[in-house]
Coordinates of C-alpha atoms in Angstrom, one line a residue:
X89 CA -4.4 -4.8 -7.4
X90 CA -3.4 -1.7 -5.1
X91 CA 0.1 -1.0 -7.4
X92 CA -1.0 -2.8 -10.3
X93 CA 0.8 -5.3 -12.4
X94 CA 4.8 -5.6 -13.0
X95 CA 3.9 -4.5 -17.0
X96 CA 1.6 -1.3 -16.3
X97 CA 4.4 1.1 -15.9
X98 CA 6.6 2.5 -18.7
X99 CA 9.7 0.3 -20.1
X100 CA 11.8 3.4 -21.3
X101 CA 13.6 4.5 -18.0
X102 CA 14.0 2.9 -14.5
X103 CA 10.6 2.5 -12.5
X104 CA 12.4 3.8 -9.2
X105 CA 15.9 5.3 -8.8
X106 CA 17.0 5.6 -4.9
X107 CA 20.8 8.6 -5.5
X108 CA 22.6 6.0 -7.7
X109 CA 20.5 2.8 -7.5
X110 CA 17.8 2.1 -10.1
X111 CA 15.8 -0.9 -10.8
X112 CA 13.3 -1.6 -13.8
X113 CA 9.2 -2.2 -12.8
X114 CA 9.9 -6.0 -13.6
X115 CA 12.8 -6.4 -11.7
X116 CA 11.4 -4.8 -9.0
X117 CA 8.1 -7.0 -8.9
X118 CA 10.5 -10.1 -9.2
X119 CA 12.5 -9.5 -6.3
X120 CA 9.7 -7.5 -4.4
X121 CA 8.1 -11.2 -5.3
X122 CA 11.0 -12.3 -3.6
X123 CA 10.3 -11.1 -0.5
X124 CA 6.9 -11.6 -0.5
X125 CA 7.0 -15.2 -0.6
X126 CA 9.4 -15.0 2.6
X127 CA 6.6 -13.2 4.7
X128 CA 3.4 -14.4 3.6
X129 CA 1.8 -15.3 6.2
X130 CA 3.0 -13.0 8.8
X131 CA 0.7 -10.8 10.8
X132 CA 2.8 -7.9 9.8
X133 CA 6.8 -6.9 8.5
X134 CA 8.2 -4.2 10.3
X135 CA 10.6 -2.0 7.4
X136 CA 13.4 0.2 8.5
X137 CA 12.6 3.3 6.4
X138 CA 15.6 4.3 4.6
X139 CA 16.0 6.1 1.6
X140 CA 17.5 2.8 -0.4
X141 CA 15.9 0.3 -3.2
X142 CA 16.3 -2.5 -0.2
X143 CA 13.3 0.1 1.7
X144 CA 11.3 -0.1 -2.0
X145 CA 11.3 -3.8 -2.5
X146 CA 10.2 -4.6 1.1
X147 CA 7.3 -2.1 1.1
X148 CA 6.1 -3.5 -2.7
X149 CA 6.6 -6.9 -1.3
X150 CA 4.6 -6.6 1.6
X151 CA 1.5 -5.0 -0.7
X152 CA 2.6 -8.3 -3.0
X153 CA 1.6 -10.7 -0.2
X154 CA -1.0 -9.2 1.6
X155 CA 1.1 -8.8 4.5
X156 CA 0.7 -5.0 6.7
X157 CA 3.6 -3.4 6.6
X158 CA 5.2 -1.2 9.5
X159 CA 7.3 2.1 8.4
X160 CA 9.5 2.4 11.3
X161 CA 11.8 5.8 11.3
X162 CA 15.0 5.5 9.6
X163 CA 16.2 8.0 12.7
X164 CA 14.3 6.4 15.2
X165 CA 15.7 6.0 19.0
X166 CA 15.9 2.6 20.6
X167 CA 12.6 3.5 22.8
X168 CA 10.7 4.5 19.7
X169 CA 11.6 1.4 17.4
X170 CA 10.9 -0.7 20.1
X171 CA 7.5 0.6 21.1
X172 CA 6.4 0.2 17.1
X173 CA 7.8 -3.5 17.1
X174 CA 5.9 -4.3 20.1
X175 CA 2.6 -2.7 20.0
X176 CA 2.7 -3.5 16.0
X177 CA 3.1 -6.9 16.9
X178 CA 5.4 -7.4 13.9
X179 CA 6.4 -11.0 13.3
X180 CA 9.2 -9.4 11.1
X181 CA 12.4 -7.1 10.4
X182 CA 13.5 -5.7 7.1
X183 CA 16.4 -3.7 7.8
X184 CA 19.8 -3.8 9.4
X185 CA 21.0 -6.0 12.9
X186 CA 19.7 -3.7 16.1
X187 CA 19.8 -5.3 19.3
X188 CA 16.7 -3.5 20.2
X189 CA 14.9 -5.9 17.3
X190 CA 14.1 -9.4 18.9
X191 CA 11.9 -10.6 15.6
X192 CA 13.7 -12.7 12.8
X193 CA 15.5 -10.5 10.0
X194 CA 14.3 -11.2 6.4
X195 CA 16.1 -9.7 3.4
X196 CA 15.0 -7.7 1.0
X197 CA 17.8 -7.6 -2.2
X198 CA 16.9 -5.8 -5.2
X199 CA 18.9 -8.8 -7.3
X200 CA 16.6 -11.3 -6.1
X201 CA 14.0 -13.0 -8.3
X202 CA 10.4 -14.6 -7.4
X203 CA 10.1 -18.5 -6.6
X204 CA 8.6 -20.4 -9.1
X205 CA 5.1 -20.4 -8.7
X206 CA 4.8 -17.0 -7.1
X207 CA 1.4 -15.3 -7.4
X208 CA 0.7 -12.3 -6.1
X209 CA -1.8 -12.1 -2.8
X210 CA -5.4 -10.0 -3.2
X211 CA -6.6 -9.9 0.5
X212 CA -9.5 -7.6 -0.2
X213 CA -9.7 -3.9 -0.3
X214 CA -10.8 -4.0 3.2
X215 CA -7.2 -5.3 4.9
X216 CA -4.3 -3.1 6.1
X217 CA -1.6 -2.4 3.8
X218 CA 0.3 -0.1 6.2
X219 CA 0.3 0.3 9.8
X220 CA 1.8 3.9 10.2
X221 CA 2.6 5.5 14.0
X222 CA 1.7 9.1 15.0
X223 CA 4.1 11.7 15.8
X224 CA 3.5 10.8 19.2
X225 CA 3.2 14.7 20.7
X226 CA 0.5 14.0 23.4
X227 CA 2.0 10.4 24.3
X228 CA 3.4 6.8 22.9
X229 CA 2.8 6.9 18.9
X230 CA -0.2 5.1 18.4
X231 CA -0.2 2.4 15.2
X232 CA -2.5 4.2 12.1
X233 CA -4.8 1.2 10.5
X234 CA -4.9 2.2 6.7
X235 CA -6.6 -0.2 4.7
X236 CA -5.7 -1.3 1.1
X237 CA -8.7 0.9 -0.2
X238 CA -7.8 4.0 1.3
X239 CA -4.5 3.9 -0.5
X240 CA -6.2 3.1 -3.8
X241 CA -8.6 5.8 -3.2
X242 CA -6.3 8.2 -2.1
X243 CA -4.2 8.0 -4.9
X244 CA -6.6 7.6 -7.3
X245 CA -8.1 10.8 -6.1
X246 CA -4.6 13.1 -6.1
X247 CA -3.7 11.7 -9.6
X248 CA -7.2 13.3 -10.7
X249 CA -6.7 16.6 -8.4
X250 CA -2.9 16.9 -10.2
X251 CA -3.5 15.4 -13.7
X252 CA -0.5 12.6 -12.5
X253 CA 0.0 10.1 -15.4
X254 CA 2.5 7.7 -16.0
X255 CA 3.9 10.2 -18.3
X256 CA 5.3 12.0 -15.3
X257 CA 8.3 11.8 -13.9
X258 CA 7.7 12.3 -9.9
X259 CA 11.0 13.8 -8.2
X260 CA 11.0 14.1 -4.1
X261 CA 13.9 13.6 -1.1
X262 CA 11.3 12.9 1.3
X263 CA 11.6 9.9 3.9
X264 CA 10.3 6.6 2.5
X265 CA 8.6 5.8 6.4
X266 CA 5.4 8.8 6.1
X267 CA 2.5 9.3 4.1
X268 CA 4.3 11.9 1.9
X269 CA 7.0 10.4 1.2
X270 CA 6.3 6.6 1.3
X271 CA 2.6 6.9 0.3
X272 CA 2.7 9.5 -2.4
X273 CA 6.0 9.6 -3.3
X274 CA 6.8 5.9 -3.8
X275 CA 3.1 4.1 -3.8
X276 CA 1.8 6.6 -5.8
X277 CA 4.1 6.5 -8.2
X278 CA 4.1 2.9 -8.7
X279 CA 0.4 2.9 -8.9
X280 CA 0.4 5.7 -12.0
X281 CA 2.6 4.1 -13.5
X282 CA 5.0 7.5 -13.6
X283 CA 8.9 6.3 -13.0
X284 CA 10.2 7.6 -9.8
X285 CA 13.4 9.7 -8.9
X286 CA 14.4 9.6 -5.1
X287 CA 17.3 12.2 -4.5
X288 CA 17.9 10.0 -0.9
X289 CA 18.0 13.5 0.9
X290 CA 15.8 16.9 -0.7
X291 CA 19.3 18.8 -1.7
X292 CA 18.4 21.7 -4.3
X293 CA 21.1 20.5 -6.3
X294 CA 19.6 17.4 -6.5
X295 CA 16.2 18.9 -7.7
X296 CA 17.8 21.3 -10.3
X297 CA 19.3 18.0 -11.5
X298 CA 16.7 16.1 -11.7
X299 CA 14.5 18.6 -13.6
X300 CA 17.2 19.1 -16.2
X301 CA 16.9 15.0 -16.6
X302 CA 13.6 15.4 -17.4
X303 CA 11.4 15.6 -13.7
X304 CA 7.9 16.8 -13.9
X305 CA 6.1 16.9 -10.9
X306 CA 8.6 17.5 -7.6
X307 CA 7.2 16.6 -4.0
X308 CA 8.2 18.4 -0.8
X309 CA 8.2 20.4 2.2
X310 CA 8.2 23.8 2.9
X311 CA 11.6 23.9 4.0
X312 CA 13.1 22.0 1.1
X313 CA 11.2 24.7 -1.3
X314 CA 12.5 27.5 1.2
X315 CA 16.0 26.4 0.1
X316 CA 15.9 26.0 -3.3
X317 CA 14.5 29.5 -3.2
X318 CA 17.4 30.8 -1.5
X319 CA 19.5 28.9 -4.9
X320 CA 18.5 30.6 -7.3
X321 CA 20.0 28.6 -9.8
X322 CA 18.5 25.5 -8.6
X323 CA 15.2 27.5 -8.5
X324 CA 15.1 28.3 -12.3
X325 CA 15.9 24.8 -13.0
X326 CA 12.8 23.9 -12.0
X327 CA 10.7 26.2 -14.4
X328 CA 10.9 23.3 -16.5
X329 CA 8.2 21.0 -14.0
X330 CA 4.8 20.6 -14.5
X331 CA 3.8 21.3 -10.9
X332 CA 5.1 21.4 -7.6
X333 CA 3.6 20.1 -4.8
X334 CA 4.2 21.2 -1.1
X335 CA 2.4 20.2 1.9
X336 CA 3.2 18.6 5.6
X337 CA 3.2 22.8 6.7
X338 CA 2.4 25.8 5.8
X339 CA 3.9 27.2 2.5
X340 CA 5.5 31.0 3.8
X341 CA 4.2 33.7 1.3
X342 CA 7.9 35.0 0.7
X343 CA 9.1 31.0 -0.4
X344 CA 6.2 30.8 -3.0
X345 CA 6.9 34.6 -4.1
X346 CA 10.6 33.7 -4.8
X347 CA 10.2 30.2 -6.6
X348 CA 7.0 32.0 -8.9
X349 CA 9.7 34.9 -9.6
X350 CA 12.6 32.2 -10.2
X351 CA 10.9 29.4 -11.9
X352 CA 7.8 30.8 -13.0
X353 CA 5.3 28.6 -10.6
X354 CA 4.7 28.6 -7.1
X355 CA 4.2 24.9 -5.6
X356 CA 0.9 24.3 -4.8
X357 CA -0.7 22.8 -1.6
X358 CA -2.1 20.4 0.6
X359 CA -3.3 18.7 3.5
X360 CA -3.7 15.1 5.5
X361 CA -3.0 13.5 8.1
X362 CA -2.0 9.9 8.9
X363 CA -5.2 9.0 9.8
X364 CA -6.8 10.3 7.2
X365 CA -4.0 10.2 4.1
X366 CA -4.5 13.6 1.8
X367 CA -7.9 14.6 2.0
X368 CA -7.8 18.4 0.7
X369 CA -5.5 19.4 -2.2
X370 CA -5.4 22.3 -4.6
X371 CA -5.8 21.4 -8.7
X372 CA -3.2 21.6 -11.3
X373 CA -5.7 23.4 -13.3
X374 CA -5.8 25.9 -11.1
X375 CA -3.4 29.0 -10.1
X376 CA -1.5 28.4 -7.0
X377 CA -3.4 29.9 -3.9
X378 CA -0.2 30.3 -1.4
X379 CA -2.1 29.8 1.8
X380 CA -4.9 27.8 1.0
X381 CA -4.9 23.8 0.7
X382 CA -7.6 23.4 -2.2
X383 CA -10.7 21.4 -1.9
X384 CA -11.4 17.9 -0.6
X385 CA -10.4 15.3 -3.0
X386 CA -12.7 12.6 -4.8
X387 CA -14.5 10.5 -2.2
X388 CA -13.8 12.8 0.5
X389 CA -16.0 15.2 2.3
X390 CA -15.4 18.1 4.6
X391 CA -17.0 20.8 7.2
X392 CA -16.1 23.4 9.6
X393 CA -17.7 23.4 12.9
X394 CA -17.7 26.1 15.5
X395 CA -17.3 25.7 19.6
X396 CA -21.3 25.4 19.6
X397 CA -21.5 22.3 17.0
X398 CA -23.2 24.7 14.5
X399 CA -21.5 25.2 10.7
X400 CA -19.0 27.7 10.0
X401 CA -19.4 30.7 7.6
X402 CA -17.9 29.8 4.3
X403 CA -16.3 33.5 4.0
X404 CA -12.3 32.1 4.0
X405 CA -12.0 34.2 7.3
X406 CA -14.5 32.6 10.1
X407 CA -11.9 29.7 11.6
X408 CA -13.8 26.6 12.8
X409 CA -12.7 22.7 13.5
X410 CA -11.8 20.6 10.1
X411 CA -13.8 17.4 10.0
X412 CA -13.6 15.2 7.3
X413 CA -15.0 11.7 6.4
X414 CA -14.7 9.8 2.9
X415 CA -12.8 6.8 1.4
X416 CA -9.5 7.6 2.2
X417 CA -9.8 7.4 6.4
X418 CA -8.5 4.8 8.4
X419 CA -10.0 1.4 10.3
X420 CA -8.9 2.7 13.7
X421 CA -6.1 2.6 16.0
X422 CA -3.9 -0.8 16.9
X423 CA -5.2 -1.7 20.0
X424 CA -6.9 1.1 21.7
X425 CA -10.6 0.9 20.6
X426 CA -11.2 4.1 23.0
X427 CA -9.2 6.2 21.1
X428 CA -10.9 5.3 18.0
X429 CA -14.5 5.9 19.0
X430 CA -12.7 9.1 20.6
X431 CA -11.5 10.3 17.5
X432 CA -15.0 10.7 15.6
X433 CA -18.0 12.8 15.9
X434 CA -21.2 11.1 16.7
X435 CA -22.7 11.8 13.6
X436 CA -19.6 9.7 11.4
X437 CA -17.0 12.7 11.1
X438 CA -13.6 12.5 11.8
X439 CA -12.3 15.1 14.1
X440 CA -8.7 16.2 12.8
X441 CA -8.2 19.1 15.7
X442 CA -6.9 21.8 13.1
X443 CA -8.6 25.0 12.7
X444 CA -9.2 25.6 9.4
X445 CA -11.4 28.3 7.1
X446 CA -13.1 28.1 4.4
X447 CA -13.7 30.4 1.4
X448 CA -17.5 30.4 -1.0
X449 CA -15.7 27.8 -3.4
X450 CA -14.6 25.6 -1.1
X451 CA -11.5 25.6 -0.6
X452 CA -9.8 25.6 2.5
X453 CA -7.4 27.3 4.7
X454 CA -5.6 26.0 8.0
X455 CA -4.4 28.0 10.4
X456 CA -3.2 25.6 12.8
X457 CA -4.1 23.0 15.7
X458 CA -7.2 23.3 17.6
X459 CA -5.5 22.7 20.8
X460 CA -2.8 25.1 20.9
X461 CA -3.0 27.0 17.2
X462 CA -6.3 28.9 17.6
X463 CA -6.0 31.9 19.7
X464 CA -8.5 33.9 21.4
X465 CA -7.1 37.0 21.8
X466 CA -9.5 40.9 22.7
X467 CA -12.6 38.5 21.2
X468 CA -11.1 37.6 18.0
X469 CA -10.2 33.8 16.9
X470 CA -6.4 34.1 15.0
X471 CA -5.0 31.0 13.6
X472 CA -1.6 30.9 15.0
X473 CA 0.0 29.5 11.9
X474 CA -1.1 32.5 9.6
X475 CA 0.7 34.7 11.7
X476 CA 3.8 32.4 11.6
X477 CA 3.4 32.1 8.2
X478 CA 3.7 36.2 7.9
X479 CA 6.5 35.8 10.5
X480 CA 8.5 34.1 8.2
X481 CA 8.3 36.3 5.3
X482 CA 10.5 38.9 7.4
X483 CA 14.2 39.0 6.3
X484 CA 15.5 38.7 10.2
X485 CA 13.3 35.2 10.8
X486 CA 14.6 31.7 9.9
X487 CA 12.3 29.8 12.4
X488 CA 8.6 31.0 13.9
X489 CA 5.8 29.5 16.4
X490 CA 3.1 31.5 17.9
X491 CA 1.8 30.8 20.8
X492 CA -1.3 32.1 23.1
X493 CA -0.7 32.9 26.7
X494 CA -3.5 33.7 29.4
X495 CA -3.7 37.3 29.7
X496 CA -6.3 39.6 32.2
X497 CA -7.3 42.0 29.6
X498 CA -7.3 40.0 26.3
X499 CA -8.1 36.5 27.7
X500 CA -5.2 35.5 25.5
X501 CA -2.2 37.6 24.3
X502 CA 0.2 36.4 20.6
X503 CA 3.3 35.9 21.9
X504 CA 5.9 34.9 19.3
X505 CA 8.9 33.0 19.4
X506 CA 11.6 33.8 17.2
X507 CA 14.9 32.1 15.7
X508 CA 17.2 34.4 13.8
X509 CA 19.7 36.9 13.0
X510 CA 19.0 41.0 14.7
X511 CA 15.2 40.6 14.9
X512 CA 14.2 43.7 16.5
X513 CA 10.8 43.3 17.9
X514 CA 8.9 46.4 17.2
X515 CA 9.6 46.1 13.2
X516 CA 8.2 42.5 13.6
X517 CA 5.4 44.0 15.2
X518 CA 4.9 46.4 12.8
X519 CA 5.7 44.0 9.5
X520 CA 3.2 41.4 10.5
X521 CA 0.4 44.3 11.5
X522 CA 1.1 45.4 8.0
X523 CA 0.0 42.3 6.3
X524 CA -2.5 40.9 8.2
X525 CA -5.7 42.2 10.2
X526 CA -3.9 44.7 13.4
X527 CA -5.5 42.5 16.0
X528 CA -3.2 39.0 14.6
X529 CA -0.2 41.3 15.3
X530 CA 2.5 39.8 18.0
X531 CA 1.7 41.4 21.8
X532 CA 5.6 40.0 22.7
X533 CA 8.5 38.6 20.7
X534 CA 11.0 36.4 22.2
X535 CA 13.8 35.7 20.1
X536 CA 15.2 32.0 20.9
X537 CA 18.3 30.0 19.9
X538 CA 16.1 27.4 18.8
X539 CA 12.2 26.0 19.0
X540 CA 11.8 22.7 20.9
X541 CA 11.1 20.1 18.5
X542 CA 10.4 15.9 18.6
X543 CA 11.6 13.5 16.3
X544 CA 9.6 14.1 13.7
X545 CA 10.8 17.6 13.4
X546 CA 7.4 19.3 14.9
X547 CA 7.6 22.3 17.4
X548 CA 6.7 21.0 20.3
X549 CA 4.2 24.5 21.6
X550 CA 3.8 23.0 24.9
X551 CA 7.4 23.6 25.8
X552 CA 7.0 26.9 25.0

């Protein structure tokens, strides 16, 4: 079974606790049975995904009855919520009234208890447990098959690359409706057995509290570590973890400096996509390598190819495109076969449009998008997301994105766009030039109120 059984988890504290709610692994199977029996059957339940044990017991009881089930955004507009309903085809709704929902609603309470008779539903490792929508930056989200496999594997393989056990004690804010948060951070936990602790929203309060209670291993972003660096109370408290764990961006130099200096480790990295779930991840046996997003976890494999099809040098400095291939990728996209084919190489590798290196040893580096991250600028190839990443390490910059633009005499000129407080351009110039190569320095800085973003929170480089 994908999660397991309702007696493989540890009896001693709650298996999940959502800010003040906390439920027990056997109540939770009983009234994620609950729900499961309601929807069996359906071709898919569509979950609102907020950060509450009502958003846990619908996504266990959908894995319970074999059912895919559909993270929809906890923030999303009427336009976007109604495009995943519809092209999802969910029979479905587990969350609150919305007049944009025309499916039936179905509860999901964690008081309830399973139906006599109840048994859980096996489908096969081959059928979808999730269907998960893109970001949608180059058009409508399109619906992510994962199967039941790829979860197991996925999983299976990050518990390995991070020494996860049920002895852990997983701590994380993230949303409960992407592969980070929902996958990892509340699958994952249920499937090592390790009890979870969900702060609702990545406060570093929250985190210092949690690691005085006894939290292990701490899931998030870069910008939740960026402010529990800037608390340095909250920062020390977390010298007591195990690991920490940051991925979904780049991890700024100056953010992993500060927590290593505060709580005696630096979070370490990684890196997926929907399509693909984590595929690369550093080891917990390993020192932290800011920058670098480990090596491709067990069952996966993955290469760097340049403009010419032919393999990148593994010297951590040539930049080529990521492709990957292994247990943990996807069955396609919902209705659009095209895009599928589209998305692999003819020879079985799945394109993922970074830019990545890649060092002797084999682990990896990304440096940004394909499409609008790698820059060629006086015949050099710069990764625009190293140079943010130095970008951010100066005092005057909250918010960076780097950017190419056509230029006569260097076929592409480093413009950088910059959020923050007295940022005078020719020290930027000269701070970046100072820690990286002199040809990845800024041409022009252009200091913005704020960087266009989309729902999901992503700079949006095309509006730049």
């Amino acid at each position: 079974m994908l999660l397991g059984s309702a007696d493989q988890g540890r009896t001693d504290v709650p298996a999940v606790r959502v800010g003040d709610e906390a439920i027990d692994r056997s109540s939770l199977w009983e009234a994620a049975s609950a729900f499961a029996a309601r929807i069996a059957g359906a071709p898919a339940v569509a979950v609102h995904g907020e950060s509450s044990l009502s958003t846990v017991v619908a996504v266990v009881g959908g894995v319970l009855a074999g059912v895919p089930v559909v993270p929809v955004p906890a923030d999303a507009g009427t336009a976007e919520r109604r495009h995943i309903l519809d092209d999802s085809k969910a029979a479905l709704w587990a969350g609150p009234a919305l007049d944009e929902v025309g499916v039936p609603r179905v509860p999901a309470a964690p008081a309830d208890r399973a139906p006599a008779g109840f048994r859980a539903a096996d489908p096969g490792p081959e059928a979808a447990a999730l269907i998960m929508y893109t970001s949608g930056t180059t058009g409508p989200p399109k619906g992510v098959l994962i199967p039941r496999r790829a979860v197991a594997a996925d999983l299976d393989g990050l518990a390995d690359a991070w020494r996860w056990t049920r002895d852990d004690v997983l701590v994380h804010g993230l949303p409960l409706f992407h592969v980070h948060g929902l996958v990892l951070g509340l699958l994952g936990a249920l499937r090592t057995g390790s009890p979870l602790v969900h702060t609702v929203r990545p406060r570093p309060e929250a985190y210092a509290a949690a690691a005085e209670a006894g939290g292990t291993l701490f899931f998030g972003v870069p910008t939740v570590w960026s402010r529990i660096a800037r608390e340095r109370d909250a920062a020390t408290a977390l010298g007591s973890a195990r690991l920490l764990v940051s991925g979904s961006a780049g991890l700024p130099a100056g953010v992993a400096q500060a927590m290593e200096a505060a709580a005696g480790l630096a979070p370490v990295e990684r890196y997926g996509m929907t399509e693909s779930l984590i595929t690369l991840a550093a080891r917990a046996d390993e020192p932290a390598r800011t920058g670098w997003v480990g090596r491709p976890v067990t069952g996966v494999q993955a290469r760097l190819r340049g403009e010419d099809g032919a393999p990148v040098p593994a010297d951590g400095e040539s930049i080529g495109a990521l492709q990957v291939r292994g247990a943990t990728m996807f069955d396609g996209y919902l209705g659009l076969p095209e895009a599928t084919v589209e998305a692999w190489t003819p020879d079985g590798w799945f394109a993922t449009g970074d830019a990545a290196a890649v060092d002797a040893d084999g682990r990896y580096r990304i440096v940004g998008r394909m499409s609008v991250d790698l820059i060629k600028s006086g015949g050099y190839r710069v990764g625009a997301g190293e140079v943010e990443s130095a970008l951010l390490d100066h005092p005057s910059v909250r918010e960076a994105a780097v950017v190419g633009v056509p230029d006569e005499d260097l076929g592409q000129r480093i413009v950088a766009y910059l959020v923050g407080e007295g940022i005078d351009e020719k020290d930027v110039v000269g701070f970046v030039a100072g820690r990286l190569s002199v040809h990845k320095r800024p041409r022009e800085v252009r200091v913005v109120d704020a960087l266009p973003r989309n729902a999901m929170g992503k700079v949006q480089k095309s509006l730049l």
